[in-house]
mmCIF file of N, CA and C in Angstrom:
data_model
loop_
_atom_site.group_PDB
_atom_site.id
_atom_site.type_symbol
_atom_site.label_atom_id
_atom_site.label_comp_id
_atom_site.label_asym_id
_atom_site.label_seq_id
_atom_site.Cartn_x
_atom_site.Cartn_y
_atom_site.Cartn_z
ATOM 1 N N MET A 27 -7.323 8.316 9.160
ATOM 2 C CA MET A 27 -6.981 8.709 7.862
ATOM 3 C C MET A 27 -6.972 10.386 7.812
ATOM 4 N N LYS A 28 -5.728 10.785 7.513
ATOM 5 C CA LYS A 28 -5.795 12.450 7.454
ATOM 6 C C LYS A 28 -6.566 12.973 6.303
ATOM 7 N N PRO A 29 -7.375 14.075 6.556
ATOM 8 C CA PRO A 29 -8.110 14.733 5.502
ATOM 9 C C PRO A 29 -6.985 15.466 4.270
ATOM 10 N N LEU A 30 -7.228 15.201 3.273
ATOM 11 C CA LEU A 30 -6.318 16.078 2.219
ATOM 12 C C LEU A 30 -6.772 17.367 1.696
ATOM 13 N N LEU A 31 -5.932 18.188 1.836
ATOM 14 C CA LEU A 31 -6.015 19.343 1.271
ATOM 15 C C LEU A 31 -5.862 19.672 0.041
ATOM 16 N N VAL A 32 -6.386 20.804 -0.562
ATOM 17 C CA VAL A 32 -6.136 20.919 -1.989
ATOM 18 C C VAL A 32 -4.524 21.185 -2.062
ATOM 19 N N GLY A 33 -4.227 20.379 -3.339
ATOM 20 C CA GLY A 33 -2.856 20.407 -3.460
ATOM 21 C C GLY A 33 -2.011 19.312 -2.787
ATOM 22 N N ASP A 34 -2.568 18.513 -1.985
ATOM 23 C CA ASP A 34 -1.676 17.373 -1.269
ATOM 24 C C ASP A 34 -1.762 16.478 -2.334
ATOM 25 N N ARG A 35 -0.785 15.523 -2.147
ATOM 26 C CA ARG A 35 -0.820 14.335 -2.973
ATOM 27 C C ARG A 35 -1.063 13.159 -1.917
ATOM 28 N N ALA A 36 -1.877 12.427 -2.101
ATOM 29 C CA ALA A 36 -2.261 11.166 -1.535
ATOM 30 C C ALA A 36 -0.919 10.144 -1.551
ATOM 31 N N ASP A 37 -0.892 9.524 -0.254
ATOM 32 C CA ASP A 37 0.089 8.646 -0.384
ATOM 33 C C ASP A 37 -0.433 7.162 -0.456
ATOM 34 N N VAL A 38 -0.015 6.511 -1.581
ATOM 35 C CA VAL A 38 -0.600 5.155 -2.062
ATOM 36 C C VAL A 38 0.647 4.179 -1.760
ATOM 37 N N LEU A 39 0.178 3.111 -1.205
ATOM 38 C CA LEU A 39 1.250 2.022 -0.810
ATOM 39 C C LEU A 39 0.869 0.922 -1.719
ATOM 40 N N VAL A 40 1.774 0.485 -2.558
ATOM 41 C CA VAL A 40 1.610 -0.611 -3.473
ATOM 42 C C VAL A 40 2.537 -1.719 -3.242
ATOM 43 N N LEU A 41 2.093 -3.030 -3.055
ATOM 44 C CA LEU A 41 2.830 -4.094 -2.975
ATOM 45 C C LEU A 41 2.422 -5.379 -4.012
ATOM 46 N N ASP A 42 3.630 -5.635 -4.657
ATOM 47 C CA ASP A 42 3.446 -6.257 -5.863
ATOM 48 C C ASP A 42 4.993 -7.042 -5.907
ATOM 49 N N ASP A 43 4.809 -8.633 -5.938
ATOM 50 C CA ASP A 43 6.144 -8.973 -6.227
ATOM 51 C C ASP A 43 6.764 -9.156 -7.521
ATOM 52 N N GLN A 44 6.143 -8.597 -8.614
ATOM 53 C CA GLN A 44 6.430 -8.490 -9.796
ATOM 54 C C GLN A 44 7.189 -6.851 -10.021
ATOM 55 N N ILE A 45 8.488 -6.916 -10.253
ATOM 56 C CA ILE A 45 8.962 -5.490 -10.537
ATOM 57 C C ILE A 45 8.265 -4.797 -11.613
ATOM 58 N N GLU A 46 8.019 -5.561 -12.621
ATOM 59 C CA GLU A 46 7.468 -4.844 -13.845
ATOM 60 C C GLU A 46 5.977 -4.169 -13.413
ATOM 61 N N THR A 47 5.279 -4.800 -12.940
ATOM 62 C CA THR A 47 3.836 -4.143 -12.321
ATOM 63 C C THR A 47 4.243 -3.119 -11.509
ATOM 64 N N LEU A 48 5.149 -3.231 -10.458
ATOM 65 C CA LEU A 48 5.403 -2.056 -9.673
ATOM 66 C C LEU A 48 5.784 -0.972 -10.655
ATOM 67 N N GLN A 49 6.816 -1.053 -11.511
ATOM 68 C CA GLN A 49 7.098 0.137 -12.323
ATOM 69 C C GLN A 49 6.231 0.561 -13.017
ATOM 70 N N MET A 50 5.240 -0.362 -13.749
ATOM 71 C CA MET A 50 3.903 0.358 -14.259
ATOM 72 C C MET A 50 3.159 1.173 -13.421
ATOM 73 N N LEU A 51 2.894 0.642 -12.088
ATOM 74 C CA LEU A 51 1.797 1.316 -11.426
ATOM 75 C C LEU A 51 2.630 2.579 -10.874
ATOM 76 N N VAL A 52 3.839 2.700 -10.468
ATOM 77 C CA VAL A 52 4.616 3.909 -9.908
ATOM 78 C C VAL A 52 4.278 4.939 -11.236
ATOM 79 N N GLY A 53 4.513 4.387 -12.645
ATOM 80 C CA GLY A 53 4.615 5.293 -13.490
ATOM 81 C C GLY A 53 3.133 5.973 -13.628
ATOM 82 N N LEU A 54 2.187 5.084 -13.675
ATOM 83 C CA LEU A 54 0.784 5.561 -13.897
ATOM 84 C C LEU A 54 0.286 6.270 -12.606
ATOM 85 N N LEU A 55 0.411 5.992 -11.510
ATOM 86 C CA LEU A 55 -0.084 6.486 -10.066
ATOM 87 C C LEU A 55 0.822 7.699 -9.778
ATOM 88 N N GLY A 56 2.016 7.732 -10.188
ATOM 89 C CA GLY A 56 3.089 8.753 -9.752
ATOM 90 C C GLY A 56 2.882 10.099 -10.315
ATOM 91 N N VAL A 57 2.009 10.113 -11.441
ATOM 92 C CA VAL A 57 1.642 11.526 -11.939
ATOM 93 C C VAL A 57 0.732 12.085 -11.083
ATOM 94 N N ASN A 58 0.024 11.389 -10.253
ATOM 95 C CA ASN A 58 -0.829 12.423 -9.323
ATOM 96 C C ASN A 58 -0.939 12.204 -7.679
ATOM 97 N N TYR A 59 -0.232 10.813 -7.686
ATOM 98 C CA TYR A 59 0.104 10.381 -6.049
ATOM 99 C C TYR A 59 1.513 10.421 -5.596
ATOM 100 N N THR A 60 1.679 10.338 -4.591
ATOM 101 C CA THR A 60 3.129 9.842 -4.025
ATOM 102 C C THR A 60 3.003 8.280 -3.840
ATOM 103 N N VAL A 61 3.748 7.591 -4.517
ATOM 104 C CA VAL A 61 3.530 6.088 -4.630
ATOM 105 C C VAL A 61 4.930 5.470 -3.909
ATOM 106 N N HIS A 62 4.396 4.437 -3.053
ATOM 107 C CA HIS A 62 5.603 3.866 -2.167
ATOM 108 C C HIS A 62 5.479 2.436 -2.497
ATOM 109 N N PRO A 63 6.307 1.839 -3.402
ATOM 110 C CA PRO A 63 6.401 0.663 -3.671
ATOM 111 C C PRO A 63 6.999 -0.361 -3.002
ATOM 112 N N PHE A 64 6.349 -1.689 -2.989
ATOM 113 C CA PHE A 64 6.984 -2.668 -1.980
ATOM 114 C C PHE A 64 6.859 -3.970 -2.568
ATOM 115 N N THR A 65 7.843 -4.872 -2.712
ATOM 116 C CA THR A 65 7.897 -6.396 -3.335
ATOM 117 C C THR A 65 7.628 -7.257 -2.195
ATOM 118 N N GLN A 66 7.705 -6.920 -0.782
ATOM 119 C CA GLN A 66 7.361 -8.039 0.154
ATOM 120 C C GLN A 66 6.431 -7.147 1.196
ATOM 121 N N GLY A 67 5.544 -8.124 1.830
ATOM 122 C CA GLY A 67 4.332 -7.653 2.791
ATOM 123 C C GLY A 67 5.100 -7.375 4.141
ATOM 124 N N PRO A 68 6.082 -7.808 4.583
ATOM 125 C CA PRO A 68 6.748 -7.415 5.833
ATOM 126 C C PRO A 68 7.376 -5.997 5.713
ATOM 127 N N ASP A 69 7.810 -5.612 4.698
ATOM 128 C CA ASP A 69 8.495 -4.224 4.215
ATOM 129 C C ASP A 69 7.230 -3.222 4.273
ATOM 130 N N LEU A 70 6.211 -3.640 3.573
ATOM 131 C CA LEU A 70 4.799 -2.612 3.780
ATOM 132 C C LEU A 70 4.529 -2.346 5.159
ATOM 133 N N LEU A 71 4.167 -3.696 5.829
ATOM 134 C CA LEU A 71 3.895 -3.509 7.272
ATOM 135 C C LEU A 71 4.678 -2.729 8.268
ATOM 136 N N ASP A 72 5.946 -2.733 8.007
ATOM 137 C CA ASP A 72 7.002 -2.168 8.890
ATOM 138 C C ASP A 72 6.707 -0.626 8.748
ATOM 139 N N TYR A 73 6.570 -0.327 7.366
ATOM 140 C CA TYR A 73 6.401 1.080 6.911
ATOM 141 C C TYR A 73 5.174 1.835 7.384
ATOM 142 N N VAL A 74 4.081 1.055 7.540
ATOM 143 C CA VAL A 74 2.912 1.619 8.232
ATOM 144 C C VAL A 74 3.172 1.726 9.767
ATOM 145 N N GLN A 75 3.646 0.756 10.112
ATOM 146 C CA GLN A 75 3.982 0.755 11.884
ATOM 147 C C GLN A 75 4.783 1.779 12.072
ATOM 148 N N SER A 76 5.667 2.327 11.284
ATOM 149 C CA SER A 76 6.641 3.297 11.601
ATOM 150 C C SER A 76 6.020 4.585 11.739
ATOM 151 N N GLY A 77 4.632 4.779 11.188
ATOM 152 C CA GLY A 77 4.022 5.831 11.398
ATOM 153 C C GLY A 77 3.903 6.978 10.339
ATOM 154 N N GLN A 78 4.214 6.081 9.172
ATOM 155 C CA GLN A 78 4.235 6.860 7.895
ATOM 156 C C GLN A 78 2.867 7.023 7.247
ATOM 157 N N PRO A 79 2.608 8.275 6.571
ATOM 158 C CA PRO A 79 1.330 8.493 6.124
ATOM 159 C C PRO A 79 0.690 7.431 5.432
ATOM 160 N N VAL A 80 -0.442 7.057 5.201
ATOM 161 C CA VAL A 80 -1.138 6.146 4.065
ATOM 162 C C VAL A 80 -2.322 6.803 3.782
ATOM 163 N N ASP A 81 -2.774 6.447 2.513
ATOM 164 C CA ASP A 81 -4.232 7.072 2.281
ATOM 165 C C ASP A 81 -4.646 5.983 1.397
ATOM 166 N N LEU A 82 -3.876 5.053 0.829
ATOM 167 C CA LEU A 82 -4.715 3.788 0.334
ATOM 168 C C LEU A 82 -3.539 3.026 -0.040
ATOM 169 N N VAL A 83 -4.096 1.558 0.197
ATOM 170 C CA VAL A 83 -2.899 0.631 -0.211
ATOM 171 C C VAL A 83 -3.503 -0.355 -1.309
ATOM 172 N N MET A 84 -2.839 -0.985 -2.239
ATOM 173 C CA MET A 84 -3.011 -1.664 -3.228
ATOM 174 C C MET A 84 -2.263 -2.940 -2.919
ATOM 175 N N LEU A 85 -2.934 -4.006 -3.106
ATOM 176 C CA LEU A 85 -2.247 -5.432 -2.726
ATOM 177 C C LEU A 85 -2.294 -6.213 -3.698
ATOM 178 N N ASP A 86 -1.241 -6.990 -4.314
ATOM 179 C CA ASP A 86 -1.091 -8.076 -5.193
ATOM 180 C C ASP A 86 -1.731 -9.309 -4.147
ATOM 181 N N VAL A 87 -2.569 -10.071 -4.667
ATOM 182 C CA VAL A 87 -3.070 -11.193 -4.164
ATOM 183 C C VAL A 87 -2.104 -12.380 -3.784
ATOM 184 N N VAL A 88 -1.951 -12.612 -5.158
ATOM 185 C CA VAL A 88 -0.554 -13.796 -5.502
ATOM 186 C C VAL A 88 0.501 -13.549 -5.022
ATOM 187 N N MET A 89 1.006 -13.938 -3.982
ATOM 188 C CA MET A 89 2.370 -13.756 -3.597
ATOM 189 C C MET A 89 2.909 -14.623 -2.878
ATOM 190 N N PRO A 90 4.329 -14.613 -2.860
ATOM 191 C CA PRO A 90 5.061 -15.831 -1.741
ATOM 192 C C PRO A 90 4.723 -15.072 -0.269
ATOM 193 N N ALA A 91 4.537 -16.166 0.515
ATOM 194 C CA ALA A 91 4.056 -15.893 1.872
ATOM 195 C C ALA A 91 4.769 -14.367 2.433
ATOM 196 N N PRO A 92 3.948 -13.673 3.185
ATOM 197 C CA PRO A 92 2.668 -13.823 3.148
ATOM 198 C C PRO A 92 2.188 -13.336 1.793
ATOM 199 N N ASP A 93 0.661 -13.612 1.575
ATOM 200 C CA ASP A 93 0.063 -13.332 0.474
ATOM 201 C C ASP A 93 -0.739 -12.006 0.850
ATOM 202 N N GLY A 94 -1.310 -11.434 -0.352
ATOM 203 C CA GLY A 94 -2.199 -10.101 -0.235
ATOM 204 C C GLY A 94 -3.523 -10.190 0.840
ATOM 205 N N PHE A 95 -3.840 -11.562 1.162
ATOM 206 C CA PHE A 95 -4.817 -11.582 1.893
ATOM 207 C C PHE A 95 -4.362 -11.435 3.580
ATOM 208 N N GLU A 96 -3.050 -12.237 3.523
ATOM 209 C CA GLU A 96 -2.444 -12.225 5.024
ATOM 210 C C GLU A 96 -2.339 -10.646 5.251
ATOM 211 N N VAL A 97 -1.365 -10.019 4.455
ATOM 212 C CA VAL A 97 -1.021 -8.793 4.511
ATOM 213 C C VAL A 97 -2.239 -7.807 4.768
ATOM 214 N N CYS A 98 -3.408 -8.018 4.209
ATOM 215 C CA CYS A 98 -4.534 -7.338 4.481
ATOM 216 C C CYS A 98 -5.019 -7.551 6.127
ATOM 217 N N ARG A 99 -5.212 -8.999 6.287
ATOM 218 C CA ARG A 99 -5.566 -9.354 7.665
ATOM 219 C C ARG A 99 -4.766 -8.381 8.797
ATOM 220 N N GLN A 100 -3.270 -8.476 8.440
ATOM 221 C CA GLN A 100 -2.432 -8.027 9.454
ATOM 222 C C GLN A 100 -2.529 -6.196 9.365
ATOM 223 N N LEU A 101 -2.901 -5.549 8.391
ATOM 224 C CA LEU A 101 -3.100 -4.275 8.200
ATOM 225 C C LEU A 101 -4.525 -3.966 8.994
ATOM 226 N N HIS A 102 -5.349 -4.601 8.724
ATOM 227 C CA HIS A 102 -6.580 -4.384 9.449
ATOM 228 C C HIS A 102 -6.483 -4.236 11.233
ATOM 229 N N ALA A 103 -5.703 -5.189 11.383
ATOM 230 C CA ALA A 103 -5.464 -5.304 13.002
ATOM 231 C C ALA A 103 -4.690 -4.182 13.454
ATOM 232 N N LEU A 104 -4.199 -3.076 12.520
ATOM 233 C CA LEU A 104 -3.583 -2.017 13.056
ATOM 234 C C LEU A 104 -4.931 -0.805 13.284
ATOM 235 N N PRO A 105 -4.831 -0.077 14.591
ATOM 236 C CA PRO A 105 -5.592 1.158 14.860
ATOM 237 C C PRO A 105 -5.430 2.039 13.566
ATOM 238 N N GLU A 106 -4.411 2.228 13.209
ATOM 239 C CA GLU A 106 -4.001 3.503 12.487
ATOM 240 C C GLU A 106 -4.642 3.314 10.930
ATOM 241 N N MET A 107 -4.983 1.877 10.721
ATOM 242 C CA MET A 107 -5.453 1.626 9.396
ATOM 243 C C MET A 107 -6.734 1.302 9.096
ATOM 244 N N GLU A 108 -7.512 1.709 10.430
ATOM 245 C CA GLU A 108 -9.050 1.686 10.291
ATOM 246 C C GLU A 108 -9.825 2.249 9.124
ATOM 247 N N GLU A 109 -9.442 3.348 8.828
ATOM 248 C CA GLU A 109 -10.282 4.090 7.656
ATOM 249 C C GLU A 109 -9.624 4.145 6.439
ATOM 250 N N VAL A 110 -8.332 3.178 6.283
ATOM 251 C CA VAL A 110 -7.720 3.529 4.962
ATOM 252 C C VAL A 110 -8.209 2.381 4.049
ATOM 253 N N PRO A 111 -8.671 2.497 2.890
ATOM 254 C CA PRO A 111 -9.030 1.834 1.820
ATOM 255 C C PRO A 111 -8.007 0.923 1.612
ATOM 256 N N ILE A 112 -8.288 -0.377 1.229
ATOM 257 C CA ILE A 112 -7.342 -1.271 0.688
ATOM 258 C C ILE A 112 -8.078 -2.145 -0.688
ATOM 259 N N ILE A 113 -7.534 -1.776 -1.639
ATOM 260 C CA ILE A 113 -7.640 -2.531 -3.224
ATOM 261 C C ILE A 113 -7.026 -3.847 -3.376
ATOM 262 N N PHE A 114 -7.435 -4.889 -3.743
ATOM 263 C CA PHE A 114 -6.736 -6.197 -4.191
ATOM 264 C C PHE A 114 -6.564 -5.802 -5.534
ATOM 265 N N MET A 115 -5.320 -6.394 -6.039
ATOM 266 C CA MET A 115 -5.258 -6.472 -7.514
ATOM 267 C C MET A 115 -5.215 -7.884 -7.940
#
């Protein structure tokens, strides 16, 4: 995980299959953070594996396959995600 400098905006990845929930979280978090919303786990995983910055991941647990638990397992398998916190919603 990269150290944040004063003035930096943390990159927060949010995964939820409900568009309304994503819109609410982007509105709330977007004031202070750079929010990257995803509706499907594979898209979030592709983003992470492409080398983009990630400071925090928020996962919906109840989703169509793969659910939030499976996405978490796959994220934990990636060395670049070793120190990145994951929050279940």
